[in-house]
């Protein structure tokens, strides 16, 4: 599941009381210190998405990969230096698109000119992802502010916290359960693939030499598999070759992704499993039939994800640059 990318009966979703850390986040956190914060981000997001249509998927995946490893603290943005190999250089993160990083850099630069040292990179990422979802036609949800940027970013902390494309579904369910996400919330979150894409290398084992009996995974729609085989035939020479997770409406945030799952048109094995496993199939069928319900549940679970293990107060900092800690750590 690629967020790999790679995420609810709505009633129990946010029924629990917020943690002490979460309660420190407020919608008006920057009202006095940087009143144009959201306006600036909104404009930069619109301009970037218009220039590079893959920005929405790239930024959403960036948020997932950040929040699922040590919480939503912008640690995914930190660059490796001579003393530390950072999260973004873990093997599973090497395929993260540059458009997401570029967007956050642009937003941070503009905000540092407007209100230096005030807005955290973590708040920028959370807000940009929400705005891009709505630009692409998806649901709006409130984002509370006051996250601090993390003080740690280590590649060796990534493994085991992010789902991989060929990971068994039971393992993925267990992984998200350990982060307090239900099966229904997992299925809703994976709906983000409606605007995502996957590199051919991530599903090549399903379309080439699958078994002695079949050249491709029989779970695929045969015509879809044939199209993928043609599209990806040179992927070993060009590792950047990729396909949309939703080939029907790739630039629109809608429920078509779930309809594609029902038709055998999921690129990744972990995604296709959602449509057949008895634990997840009812939710896939619900969202395929009811886009309003999908939007409602996706909005709820994104609110929940965006406050995952947030840092506040002295547990973090407001970075001057999103790709570097304010002070260089040599140990």
PDB file of C-alpha atoms in Angstrom:
ATOM      1  CA  UNK A   1       0.000   0.000   0.000  1.00  0.00           C
ATOM      2  CA  UNK A   2       1.926   2.922  -1.187  1.00  0.00           C
ATOM      3  CA  UNK A   3       1.916   5.803   0.817  1.00  0.00           C
ATOM      4  CA  UNK A   4       2.719   3.451  -0.505  1.00  0.00           C
ATOM      5  CA  UNK A   5       2.093   4.870  -0.458  1.00  0.00           C
ATOM      6  CA  UNK A   6       0.412   4.250   1.038  1.00  0.00           C
ATOM      7  CA  UNK A   7      -5.491   5.240   5.769  1.00  0.00           C
ATOM      8  CA  UNK A   8     -14.911   4.128  10.151  1.00  0.00           C
ATOM      9  CA  UNK A   9     -18.237   4.137  11.017  1.00  0.00           C
ATOM     10  CA  UNK A  10     -18.003   7.803  11.748  1.00  0.00           C
ATOM     11  CA  UNK A  11     -19.467   7.729  15.239  1.00  0.00           C
ATOM     12  CA  UNK A  12     -16.548   6.191  17.153  1.00  0.00           C
ATOM     13  CA  UNK A  13     -13.839   7.908  15.149  1.00  0.00           C
ATOM     14  CA  UNK A  14     -13.101  10.922  17.275  1.00  0.00           C
ATOM     15  CA  UNK A  15     -15.244  10.040  20.226  1.00  0.00           C
ATOM     16  CA  UNK A  16     -12.297   9.725  22.584  1.00  0.00           C
ATOM     17  CA  UNK A  17     -11.075  12.817  24.372  1.00  0.00           C
ATOM     18  CA  UNK A  18      -7.948  14.436  22.917  1.00  0.00           C
ATOM     19  CA  UNK A  19      -4.649  13.839  24.635  1.00  0.00           C
ATOM     20  CA  UNK A  20      -2.998  16.640  26.574  1.00  0.00           C
ATOM     21  CA  UNK A  21      -0.639  17.217  23.661  1.00  0.00           C
ATOM     22  CA  UNK A  22      -3.430  17.322  21.099  1.00  0.00           C
ATOM     23  CA  UNK A  23      -5.465  19.735  23.225  1.00  0.00           C
ATOM     24  CA  UNK A  24      -2.631  22.286  22.957  1.00  0.00           C
ATOM     25  CA  UNK A  25      -3.353  22.556  19.242  1.00  0.00           C
ATOM     26  CA  UNK A  26      -5.852  25.254  18.298  1.00  0.00           C
ATOM     27  CA  UNK A  27      -7.384  26.521  15.034  1.00  0.00           C
ATOM     28  CA  UNK A  28      -6.369  30.124  15.832  1.00  0.00           C
ATOM     29  CA  UNK A  29      -2.794  29.434  16.962  1.00  0.00           C
ATOM     30  CA  UNK A  30      -1.313  31.894  14.429  1.00  0.00           C
ATOM     31  CA  UNK A  31      -4.114  34.449  14.532  1.00  0.00           C
ATOM     32  CA  UNK A  32      -1.958  37.121  16.190  1.00  0.00           C
ATOM     33  CA  UNK A  33       1.578  36.012  15.331  1.00  0.00           C
ATOM     34  CA  UNK A  34       1.082  35.228  11.618  1.00  0.00           C
ATOM     35  CA  UNK A  35      -2.462  36.138  10.548  1.00  0.00           C
ATOM     36  CA  UNK A  36      -1.791  35.560   6.825  1.00  0.00           C
ATOM     37  CA  UNK A  37      -0.465  32.031   7.446  1.00  0.00           C
ATOM     38  CA  UNK A  38      -3.299  30.101   5.801  1.00  0.00           C
ATOM     39  CA  UNK A  39      -3.745  32.623   3.001  1.00  0.00           C
ATOM     40  CA  UNK A  40      -0.065  32.357   2.056  1.00  0.00           C
ATOM     41  CA  UNK A  41      -0.085  28.573   2.074  1.00  0.00           C
ATOM     42  CA  UNK A  42      -3.299  28.431   0.060  1.00  0.00           C
ATOM     43  CA  UNK A  43      -1.858  30.600  -2.708  1.00  0.00           C
ATOM     44  CA  UNK A  44       1.431  28.710  -2.907  1.00  0.00           C
ATOM     45  CA  UNK A  45      -0.397  25.373  -2.920  1.00  0.00           C
ATOM     46  CA  UNK A  46      -2.653  26.484  -5.776  1.00  0.00           C
ATOM     47  CA  UNK A  47       0.267  27.768  -7.855  1.00  0.00           C
ATOM     48  CA  UNK A  48       2.361  24.639  -7.314  1.00  0.00           C
ATOM     49  CA  UNK A  49      -0.497  22.226  -8.065  1.00  0.00           C
ATOM     50  CA  UNK A  50      -1.279  24.095 -11.271  1.00  0.00           C
ATOM     51  CA  UNK A  51       2.352  23.901 -12.377  1.00  0.00           C
ATOM     52  CA  UNK A  52       2.888  20.273 -11.254  1.00  0.00           C
ATOM     53  CA  UNK A  53      -0.336  18.200 -11.025  1.00  0.00           C
ATOM     54  CA  UNK A  54       1.405  15.377  -9.135  1.00  0.00           C
ATOM     55  CA  UNK A  55       1.978  17.717  -6.171  1.00  0.00           C
ATOM     56  CA  UNK A  56      -1.232  16.708  -4.380  1.00  0.00           C
ATOM     57  CA  UNK A  57      -0.395  13.004  -4.323  1.00  0.00           C
ATOM     58  CA  UNK A  58       3.249  13.713  -3.480  1.00  0.00           C
ATOM     59  CA  UNK A  59       2.394  15.950  -0.524  1.00  0.00           C
ATOM     60  CA  UNK A  60      -0.268  13.633   0.854  1.00  0.00           C
ATOM     61  CA  UNK A  61       2.172  10.739   0.758  1.00  0.00           C
ATOM     62  CA  UNK A  62       4.778  12.936   2.436  1.00  0.00           C
ATOM     63  CA  UNK A  63       2.340  13.586   5.288  1.00  0.00           C
ATOM     64  CA  UNK A  64       1.597   9.869   5.696  1.00  0.00           C
ATOM     65  CA  UNK A  65       5.263   8.936   5.759  1.00  0.00           C
ATOM     66  CA  UNK A  66       5.943  11.683   8.290  1.00  0.00           C
ATOM     67  CA  UNK A  67       3.056  11.005  10.666  1.00  0.00           C
ATOM     68  CA  UNK A  68       3.425   7.222  10.765  1.00  0.00           C
ATOM     69  CA  UNK A  69       7.059   7.454  11.906  1.00  0.00           C
ATOM     70  CA  UNK A  70       7.470   9.232  15.257  1.00  0.00           C
ATOM     71  CA  UNK A  71       4.385  11.382  14.639  1.00  0.00           C
ATOM     72  CA  UNK A  72       3.533  14.501  12.609  1.00  0.00           C
ATOM     73  CA  UNK A  73       6.716  16.453  13.307  1.00  0.00           C
ATOM     74  CA  UNK A  74       8.165  17.163   9.844  1.00  0.00           C
ATOM     75  CA  UNK A  75      11.063  14.772  10.518  1.00  0.00           C
ATOM     76  CA  UNK A  76      10.604  13.412   6.965  1.00  0.00           C
ATOM     77  CA  UNK A  77      11.773  16.782   5.616  1.00  0.00           C
ATOM     78  CA  UNK A  78      15.184  16.767   7.303  1.00  0.00           C
ATOM     79  CA  UNK A  79      18.133  16.130   4.998  1.00  0.00           C
ATOM     80  CA  UNK A  80      20.936  13.707   5.752  1.00  0.00           C
ATOM     81  CA  UNK A  81      24.235  15.237   6.859  1.00  0.00           C
ATOM     82  CA  UNK A  82      27.700  13.941   7.713  1.00  0.00           C
ATOM     83  CA  UNK A  83      26.564  12.985  11.223  1.00  0.00           C
ATOM     84  CA  UNK A  84      23.117  11.520  10.577  1.00  0.00           C
ATOM     85  CA  UNK A  85      21.252   9.520   7.935  1.00  0.00           C
ATOM     86  CA  UNK A  86      17.769  11.024   8.026  1.00  0.00           C
ATOM     87  CA  UNK A  87      14.315   9.452   7.538  1.00  0.00           C
ATOM     88  CA  UNK A  88      13.974  10.618   3.953  1.00  0.00           C
ATOM     89  CA  UNK A  89      16.949   8.416   2.986  1.00  0.00           C
ATOM     90  CA  UNK A  90      15.448   5.186   4.329  1.00  0.00           C
ATOM     91  CA  UNK A  91      14.926   2.905   1.330  1.00  0.00           C
ATOM     92  CA  UNK A  92      11.114   3.055   1.492  1.00  0.00           C
ATOM     93  CA  UNK A  93      11.263   6.868   1.354  1.00  0.00           C
ATOM     94  CA  UNK A  94      13.609   7.164  -1.622  1.00  0.00           C
ATOM     95  CA  UNK A  95      10.653   7.130  -4.019  1.00  0.00           C
ATOM     96  CA  UNK A  96       8.974  10.143  -2.378  1.00  0.00           C
ATOM     97  CA  UNK A  97       8.388  12.721  -5.097  1.00  0.00           C
ATOM     98  CA  UNK A  98      10.387  15.938  -5.080  1.00  0.00           C
ATOM     99  CA  UNK A  99       7.245  17.990  -5.712  1.00  0.00           C
ATOM    100  CA  UNK A 100       6.104  17.504  -2.126  1.00  0.00           C
ATOM    101  CA  UNK A 101       9.423  18.641  -0.670  1.00  0.00           C
ATOM    102  CA  UNK A 102       9.549  21.585  -3.068  1.00  0.00           C
ATOM    103  CA  UNK A 103       6.079  22.770  -2.065  1.00  0.00           C
ATOM    104  CA  UNK A 104       6.937  22.826   1.631  1.00  0.00           C
ATOM    105  CA  UNK A 105      10.211  24.654   0.919  1.00  0.00           C
ATOM    106  CA  UNK A 106       8.348  27.321  -1.057  1.00  0.00           C
ATOM    107  CA  UNK A 107       5.747  27.768   1.653  1.00  0.00           C
ATOM    108  CA  UNK A 108       8.341  27.950   4.417  1.00  0.00           C
ATOM    109  CA  UNK A 109      10.385  30.553   2.506  1.00  0.00           C
ATOM    110  CA  UNK A 110       7.318  32.767   2.025  1.00  0.00           C
ATOM    111  CA  UNK A 111       6.267  32.427   5.664  1.00  0.00           C
ATOM    112  CA  UNK A 112       9.756  33.219   6.959  1.00  0.00           C
ATOM    113  CA  UNK A 113       9.592  36.492   5.008  1.00  0.00           C
ATOM    114  CA  UNK A 114       6.142  37.283   6.427  1.00  0.00           C
ATOM    115  CA  UNK A 115       6.624  36.149  10.038  1.00  0.00           C
ATOM    116  CA  UNK A 116      10.152  34.827  10.748  1.00  0.00           C
ATOM    117  CA  UNK A 117      10.529  31.933  13.176  1.00  0.00           C
ATOM    118  CA  UNK A 118       6.801  31.531  13.848  1.00  0.00           C
ATOM    119  CA  UNK A 119       5.249  28.795  11.673  1.00  0.00           C
ATOM    120  CA  UNK A 120       6.485  25.218  12.021  1.00  0.00           C
ATOM    121  CA  UNK A 121       7.204  22.970   9.070  1.00  0.00           C
ATOM    122  CA  UNK A 122       4.883  20.364  10.621  1.00  0.00           C
ATOM    123  CA  UNK A 123       1.954  22.794  10.526  1.00  0.00           C
ATOM    124  CA  UNK A 124       2.822  23.768   6.948  1.00  0.00           C
ATOM    125  CA  UNK A 125       2.790  20.122   5.822  1.00  0.00           C
ATOM    126  CA  UNK A 126      -0.503  19.327   7.578  1.00  0.00           C
ATOM    127  CA  UNK A 127      -2.192  22.418   6.120  1.00  0.00           C
ATOM    128  CA  UNK A 128      -0.809  21.997   2.599  1.00  0.00           C
ATOM    129  CA  UNK A 129      -2.000  18.379   2.431  1.00  0.00           C
ATOM    130  CA  UNK A 130      -5.518  19.386   3.502  1.00  0.00           C
ATOM    131  CA  UNK A 131      -5.665  22.229   0.981  1.00  0.00           C
ATOM    132  CA  UNK A 132      -4.497  19.980  -1.853  1.00  0.00           C
ATOM    133  CA  UNK A 133      -7.152  17.381  -1.055  1.00  0.00           C
ATOM    134  CA  UNK A 134      -9.856  20.035  -1.365  1.00  0.00           C
ATOM    135  CA  UNK A 135      -8.338  21.466  -4.570  1.00  0.00           C
ATOM    136  CA  UNK A 136      -8.577  17.995  -6.118  1.00  0.00           C
ATOM    137  CA  UNK A 137     -12.249  17.756  -5.190  1.00  0.00           C
ATOM    138  CA  UNK A 138     -11.933  15.958  -1.859  1.00  0.00           C
ATOM    139  CA  UNK A 139     -13.458  16.816   1.524  1.00  0.00           C
ATOM    140  CA  UNK A 140     -12.456  19.782   3.676  1.00  0.00           C
ATOM    141  CA  UNK A 141     -11.562  19.077   7.285  1.00  0.00           C
ATOM    142  CA  UNK A 142     -10.322  21.397  10.045  1.00  0.00           C
ATOM    143  CA  UNK A 143      -6.629  21.438  10.908  1.00  0.00           C
ATOM    144  CA  UNK A 144      -5.528  22.613  14.349  1.00  0.00           C
ATOM    145  CA  UNK A 145      -2.149  24.298  14.716  1.00  0.00           C
ATOM    146  CA  UNK A 146       0.710  24.492  17.169  1.00  0.00           C
ATOM    147  CA  UNK A 147       2.778  21.458  16.157  1.00  0.00           C
ATOM    148  CA  UNK A 148       6.484  21.799  16.756  1.00  0.00           C
ATOM    149  CA  UNK A 149       9.112  20.337  14.445  1.00  0.00           C
ATOM    150  CA  UNK A 150      10.791  17.197  15.713  1.00  0.00           C
ATOM    151  CA  UNK A 151      14.352  17.109  17.000  1.00  0.00           C
ATOM    152  CA  UNK A 152      15.132  13.624  15.650  1.00  0.00           C
ATOM    153  CA  UNK A 153      15.106  12.173  12.125  1.00  0.00           C
ATOM    154  CA  UNK A 154      16.790   8.799  11.695  1.00  0.00           C
ATOM    155  CA  UNK A 155      16.550   6.395   8.800  1.00  0.00           C
ATOM    156  CA  UNK A 156      16.906   3.408  11.116  1.00  0.00           C
ATOM    157  CA  UNK A 157      13.619   4.303  12.859  1.00  0.00           C
ATOM    158  CA  UNK A 158      11.528   3.993   9.703  1.00  0.00           C
ATOM    159  CA  UNK A 159      11.452   0.250   9.038  1.00  0.00           C
ATOM    160  CA  UNK A 160       8.403  -1.439  10.520  1.00  0.00           C
ATOM    161  CA  UNK A 161       6.333   1.739  10.746  1.00  0.00           C
ATOM    162  CA  UNK A 162       5.271   2.060   7.107  1.00  0.00           C
ATOM    163  CA  UNK A 163       3.309  -0.464   5.035  1.00  0.00           C
ATOM    164  CA  UNK A 164       5.040  -1.954   2.013  1.00  0.00           C
ATOM    165  CA  UNK A 165       3.320  -2.771  -1.308  1.00  0.00           C
ATOM    166  CA  UNK A 166       3.540  -6.546  -0.906  1.00  0.00           C
ATOM    167  CA  UNK A 167       3.017  -6.722   2.843  1.00  0.00           C
ATOM    168  CA  UNK A 168       0.313  -9.249   3.868  1.00  0.00           C
ATOM    169  CA  UNK A 169      -2.956  -7.537   4.774  1.00  0.00           C
ATOM    170  CA  UNK A 170      -2.999  -9.018   8.274  1.00  0.00           C
ATOM    171  CA  UNK A 171       0.374  -7.410   8.928  1.00  0.00           C
ATOM    172  CA  UNK A 172      -0.853  -4.052   7.623  1.00  0.00           C
ATOM    173  CA  UNK A 173      -3.965  -4.238   9.812  1.00  0.00           C
ATOM    174  CA  UNK A 174      -1.791  -5.059  12.837  1.00  0.00           C
ATOM    175  CA  UNK A 175       0.560  -2.174  12.021  1.00  0.00           C
ATOM    176  CA  UNK A 176      -2.259   0.366  11.921  1.00  0.00           C
ATOM    177  CA  UNK A 177      -3.931  -1.163  14.977  1.00  0.00           C
ATOM    178  CA  UNK A 178      -0.705  -0.514  16.905  1.00  0.00           C
ATOM    179  CA  UNK A 179      -1.211   3.174  16.028  1.00  0.00           C
ATOM    180  CA  UNK A 180      -4.863   3.028  17.169  1.00  0.00           C
ATOM    181  CA  UNK A 181      -6.399   2.966  13.671  1.00  0.00           C
ATOM    182  CA  UNK A 182      -9.330   0.604  13.090  1.00  0.00           C
ATOM    183  CA  UNK A 183      -9.789  -1.549   9.997  1.00  0.00           C
ATOM    184  CA  UNK A 184     -12.404   0.871   8.704  1.00  0.00           C
ATOM    185  CA  UNK A 185     -10.074   3.828   9.247  1.00  0.00           C
ATOM    186  CA  UNK A 186      -7.335   1.955   7.394  1.00  0.00           C
ATOM    187  CA  UNK A 187      -9.601   1.368   4.396  1.00  0.00           C
ATOM    188  CA  UNK A 188     -10.646   5.029   4.406  1.00  0.00           C
ATOM    189  CA  UNK A 189      -7.045   6.237   4.547  1.00  0.00           C
ATOM    190  CA  UNK A 190      -6.005   4.038   1.642  1.00  0.00           C
ATOM    191  CA  UNK A 191      -8.605   5.918  -0.383  1.00  0.00           C
ATOM    192  CA  UNK A 192      -5.927   8.597  -0.724  1.00  0.00           C
ATOM    193  CA  UNK A 193      -4.647   6.413  -3.575  1.00  0.00           C
ATOM    194  CA  UNK A 194      -7.427   7.917  -5.664  1.00  0.00           C
ATOM    195  CA  UNK A 195      -4.911  10.662  -6.597  1.00  0.00           C
ATOM    196  CA  UNK A 196      -1.734   8.623  -6.175  1.00  0.00           C
ATOM    197  CA  UNK A 197       0.612   6.688  -8.396  1.00  0.00           C
ATOM    198  CA  UNK A 198       3.007   3.775  -7.997  1.00  0.00           C
ATOM    199  CA  UNK A 199       6.287   2.989  -9.709  1.00  0.00           C
ATOM    200  CA  UNK A 200       6.262  -0.064 -11.946  1.00  0.00           C
ATOM    201  CA  UNK A 201       8.893  -1.739  -9.766  1.00  0.00           C
ATOM    202  CA  UNK A 202       6.371  -1.823  -6.913  1.00  0.00           C
ATOM    203  CA  UNK A 203       3.997  -4.142  -8.777  1.00  0.00           C
ATOM    204  CA  UNK A 204       6.206  -5.680 -11.493  1.00  0.00           C
ATOM    205  CA  UNK A 205       6.051  -9.064  -9.760  1.00  0.00           C
ATOM    206  CA  UNK A 206       2.290  -9.073 -10.428  1.00  0.00           C
ATOM    207  CA  UNK A 207       2.525  -8.412 -14.182  1.00  0.00           C
ATOM    208  CA  UNK A 208       5.689 -10.254 -15.270  1.00  0.00           C
ATOM    209  CA  UNK A 209       6.423 -13.961 -14.677  1.00  0.00           C
ATOM    210  CA  UNK A 210       3.858 -14.166 -11.907  1.00  0.00           C
ATOM    211  CA  UNK A 211       3.732 -17.967 -11.852  1.00  0.00           C
ATOM    212  CA  UNK A 212       4.213 -21.046 -14.007  1.00  0.00           C
ATOM    213  CA  UNK A 213       0.510 -20.963 -14.839  1.00  0.00           C
ATOM    214  CA  UNK A 214       0.050 -17.267 -15.458  1.00  0.00           C
ATOM    215  CA  UNK A 215       2.217 -14.427 -16.749  1.00  0.00           C
ATOM    216  CA  UNK A 216       0.299 -11.980 -14.516  1.00  0.00           C
ATOM    217  CA  UNK A 217      -1.626 -12.127 -11.257  1.00  0.00           C
ATOM    218  CA  UNK A 218      -5.074 -13.575 -12.073  1.00  0.00           C
ATOM    219  CA  UNK A 219      -6.583 -11.160  -9.546  1.00  0.00           C
ATOM    220  CA  UNK A 220      -6.017  -8.462 -12.171  1.00  0.00           C
ATOM    221  CA  UNK A 221      -8.609  -7.571 -14.772  1.00  0.00           C
ATOM    222  CA  UNK A 222      -6.951  -9.154 -17.870  1.00  0.00           C
ATOM    223  CA  UNK A 223      -7.198  -6.031 -20.057  1.00  0.00           C
ATOM    224  CA  UNK A 224      -5.841  -3.898 -17.230  1.00  0.00           C
ATOM    225  CA  UNK A 225      -2.918  -6.297 -16.758  1.00  0.00           C
ATOM    226  CA  UNK A 226      -2.154  -6.186 -20.479  1.00  0.00           C
ATOM    227  CA  UNK A 227      -2.100  -2.395 -20.383  1.00  0.00           C
ATOM    228  CA  UNK A 228       0.243  -2.378 -17.393  1.00  0.00           C
ATOM    229  CA  UNK A 229       2.592  -4.858 -19.051  1.00  0.00           C
ATOM    230  CA  UNK A 230       2.875  -2.574 -22.059  1.00  0.00           C
ATOM    231  CA  UNK A 231       3.269   0.563 -19.950  1.00  0.00           C
ATOM    232  CA  UNK A 232       5.971  -0.949 -17.733  1.00  0.00           C
ATOM    233  CA  UNK A 233       7.853  -3.082 -20.262  1.00  0.00           C
ATOM    234  CA  UNK A 234      11.014  -0.944 -19.924  1.00  0.00           C
ATOM    235  CA  UNK A 235      10.812  -0.255 -16.187  1.00  0.00           C
ATOM    236  CA  UNK A 236      14.163  -1.950 -15.464  1.00  0.00           C
ATOM    237  CA  UNK A 237      15.889   0.597 -17.689  1.00  0.00           C
ATOM    238  CA  UNK A 238      13.815   3.509 -16.381  1.00  0.00           C
ATOM    239  CA  UNK A 239      13.027   3.071 -12.670  1.00  0.00           C
ATOM    240  CA  UNK A 240      10.920   6.259 -12.680  1.00  0.00           C
ATOM    241  CA  UNK A 241       8.211   4.644 -14.835  1.00  0.00           C
ATOM    242  CA  UNK A 242       4.907   4.656 -12.961  1.00  0.00           C
ATOM    243  CA  UNK A 243       1.144   4.255 -13.269  1.00  0.00           C
ATOM    244  CA  UNK A 244      -1.809   5.967 -11.625  1.00  0.00           C
ATOM    245  CA  UNK A 245      -3.456   4.069  -8.782  1.00  0.00           C
ATOM    246  CA  UNK A 246      -6.775   5.271 -10.196  1.00  0.00           C
ATOM    247  CA  UNK A 247      -6.566   5.050 -13.986  1.00  0.00           C
ATOM    248  CA  UNK A 248     -10.140   6.230 -14.486  1.00  0.00           C
ATOM    249  CA  UNK A 249     -10.041   9.645 -12.732  1.00  0.00           C
ATOM    250  CA  UNK A 250      -6.386  10.062 -11.689  1.00  0.00           C
ATOM    251  CA  UNK A 251      -6.530  13.801 -10.995  1.00  0.00           C
ATOM    252  CA  UNK A 252      -9.828  13.829  -9.151  1.00  0.00           C
ATOM    253  CA  UNK A 253     -10.317  12.993  -5.501  1.00  0.00           C
ATOM    254  CA  UNK A 254     -13.352  10.694  -5.569  1.00  0.00           C
ATOM    255  CA  UNK A 255     -14.427   7.141  -4.724  1.00  0.00           C
ATOM    256  CA  UNK A 256     -13.417   5.665  -8.097  1.00  0.00           C
ATOM    257  CA  UNK A 257     -10.432   3.967  -6.444  1.00  0.00           C
ATOM    258  CA  UNK A 258     -12.788   1.646  -4.541  1.00  0.00           C
ATOM    259  CA  UNK A 259     -14.785   0.869  -7.687  1.00  0.00           C
ATOM    260  CA  UNK A 260     -11.506  -0.034  -9.379  1.00  0.00           C
ATOM    261  CA  UNK A 261     -10.668  -2.438  -6.552  1.00  0.00           C
ATOM    262  CA  UNK A 262     -13.934  -4.258  -7.207  1.00  0.00           C
ATOM    263  CA  UNK A 263     -12.983  -4.564 -10.895  1.00  0.00           C
ATOM    264  CA  UNK A 264      -9.526  -6.045 -10.294  1.00  0.00           C
ATOM    265  CA  UNK A 265      -7.792  -2.797 -11.154  1.00  0.00           C
ATOM    266  CA  UNK A 266      -5.539  -2.239  -8.136  1.00  0.00           C
ATOM    267  CA  UNK A 267      -1.852  -1.819  -8.915  1.00  0.00           C
ATOM    268  CA  UNK A 268      -0.606  -3.101  -5.573  1.00  0.00           C
ATOM    269  CA  UNK A 269      -1.274  -6.525  -4.109  1.00  0.00           C
ATOM    270  CA  UNK A 270      -1.927  -4.995  -0.691  1.00  0.00           C
ATOM    271  CA  UNK A 271      -4.622  -2.761  -2.201  1.00  0.00           C
ATOM    272  CA  UNK A 272      -6.279  -5.580  -4.149  1.00  0.00           C
ATOM    273  CA  UNK A 273      -6.487  -7.642  -0.972  1.00  0.00           C
ATOM    274  CA  UNK A 274      -8.783  -4.999   0.520  1.00  0.00           C
ATOM    275  CA  UNK A 275     -11.495  -5.936  -1.971  1.00  0.00           C
ATOM    276  CA  UNK A 276     -11.517  -9.641  -1.100  1.00  0.00           C
ATOM    277  CA  UNK A 277     -10.607  -9.973   2.583  1.00  0.00           C
ATOM    278  CA  UNK A 278     -13.720 -10.354   4.759  1.00  0.00           C
ATOM    279  CA  UNK A 279     -12.401  -7.779   7.239  1.00  0.00           C
ATOM    280  CA  UNK A 280     -12.025  -5.015   4.672  1.00  0.00           C
ATOM    281  CA  UNK A 281     -14.372  -5.879   1.787  1.00  0.00           C
ATOM    282  CA  UNK A 282     -17.527  -4.464   3.453  1.00  0.00           C
ATOM    283  CA  UNK A 283     -15.837  -1.073   3.802  1.00  0.00           C
ATOM    284  CA  UNK A 284     -14.547  -1.134   0.214  1.00  0.00           C
ATOM    285  CA  UNK A 285     -18.060  -1.956  -1.016  1.00  0.00           C
ATOM    286  CA  UNK A 286     -19.570   0.810   1.118  1.00  0.00           C
ATOM    287  CA  UNK A 287     -17.187   3.470  -0.162  1.00  0.00           C
ATOM    288  CA  UNK A 288     -17.547   2.291  -3.769  1.00  0.00           C
ATOM    289  CA  UNK A 289     -21.310   2.755  -3.484  1.00  0.00           C
ATOM    290  CA  UNK A 290     -21.363   5.911  -1.360  1.00  0.00           C
ATOM    291  CA  UNK A 291     -18.874   8.709  -2.047  1.00  0.00           C
ATOM    292  CA  UNK A 292     -20.460  10.951   0.586  1.00  0.00           C
ATOM    293  CA  UNK A 293     -19.736   8.346   3.265  1.00  0.00           C
ATOM    294  CA  UNK A 294     -16.172   7.948   2.017  1.00  0.00           C
ATOM    295  CA  UNK A 295     -15.589  11.714   2.154  1.00  0.00           C
ATOM    296  CA  UNK A 296     -17.071  11.919   5.637  1.00  0.00           C
ATOM    297  CA  UNK A 297     -14.923   9.088   6.979  1.00  0.00           C
ATOM    298  CA  UNK A 298     -11.789  10.189   5.145  1.00  0.00           C
ATOM    299  CA  UNK A 299     -12.095  13.684   6.616  1.00  0.00           C
ATOM    300  CA  UNK A 300     -12.482  12.252  10.132  1.00  0.00           C
ATOM    301  CA  UNK A 301      -9.508   9.927   9.840  1.00  0.00           C
ATOM    302  CA  UNK A 302      -7.295  12.646   8.329  1.00  0.00           C
ATOM    303  CA  UNK A 303      -8.052  14.808  11.354  1.00  0.00           C
ATOM    304  CA  UNK A 304      -6.965  11.904  13.516  1.00  0.00           C
ATOM    305  CA  UNK A 305      -3.827  11.213  11.485  1.00  0.00           C
ATOM    306  CA  UNK A 306      -2.738  14.856  11.477  1.00  0.00           C
ATOM    307  CA  UNK A 307      -2.428  14.932  15.277  1.00  0.00           C
ATOM    308  CA  UNK A 308      -0.567  11.627  15.533  1.00  0.00           C
ATOM    309  CA  UNK A 309       2.097  11.966  18.256  1.00  0.00           C
ATOM    310  CA  UNK A 310       2.496  15.692  17.666  1.00  0.00           C
ATOM    311  CA  UNK A 311       5.272  17.558  19.488  1.00  0.00           C
ATOM    312  CA  UNK A 312       4.447  20.736  21.398  1.00  0.00           C
ATOM    313  CA  UNK A 313       6.286  23.076  23.742  1.00  0.00           C
ATOM    314  CA  UNK A 314       9.887  22.143  24.453  1.00  0.00           C
ATOM    315  CA  UNK A 315       9.518  18.744  22.823  1.00  0.00           C
ATOM    316  CA  UNK A 316      10.230  20.375  19.478  1.00  0.00           C
ATOM    317  CA  UNK A 317      11.263  23.582  17.738  1.00  0.00           C
ATOM    318  CA  UNK A 318      10.251  25.847  14.876  1.00  0.00           C
ATOM    319  CA  UNK A 319      12.909  25.171  12.273  1.00  0.00           C
ATOM    320  CA  UNK A 320      14.345  28.063  10.323  1.00  0.00           C
ATOM    321  CA  UNK A 321      14.706  25.660   7.368  1.00  0.00           C
ATOM    322  CA  UNK A 322      12.540  22.605   7.032  1.00  0.00           C
ATOM    323  CA  UNK A 323      15.428  20.417   5.870  1.00  0.00           C
ATOM    324  CA  UNK A 324      17.721  21.092   8.842  1.00  0.00           C
ATOM    325  CA  UNK A 325      17.562  21.255  12.619  1.00  0.00           C
ATOM    326  CA  UNK A 326      18.289  24.692  14.081  1.00  0.00           C
ATOM    327  CA  UNK A 327      21.426  23.343  15.724  1.00  0.00           C
ATOM    328  CA  UNK A 328      23.658  20.705  14.154  1.00  0.00           C
ATOM    329  CA  UNK A 329      23.690  17.452  16.088  1.00  0.00           C
ATOM    330  CA  UNK A 330      27.003  15.597  15.894  1.00  0.00           C
ATOM    331  CA  UNK A 331      26.064  12.602  18.043  1.00  0.00           C
TER     332      UNK A 331
END
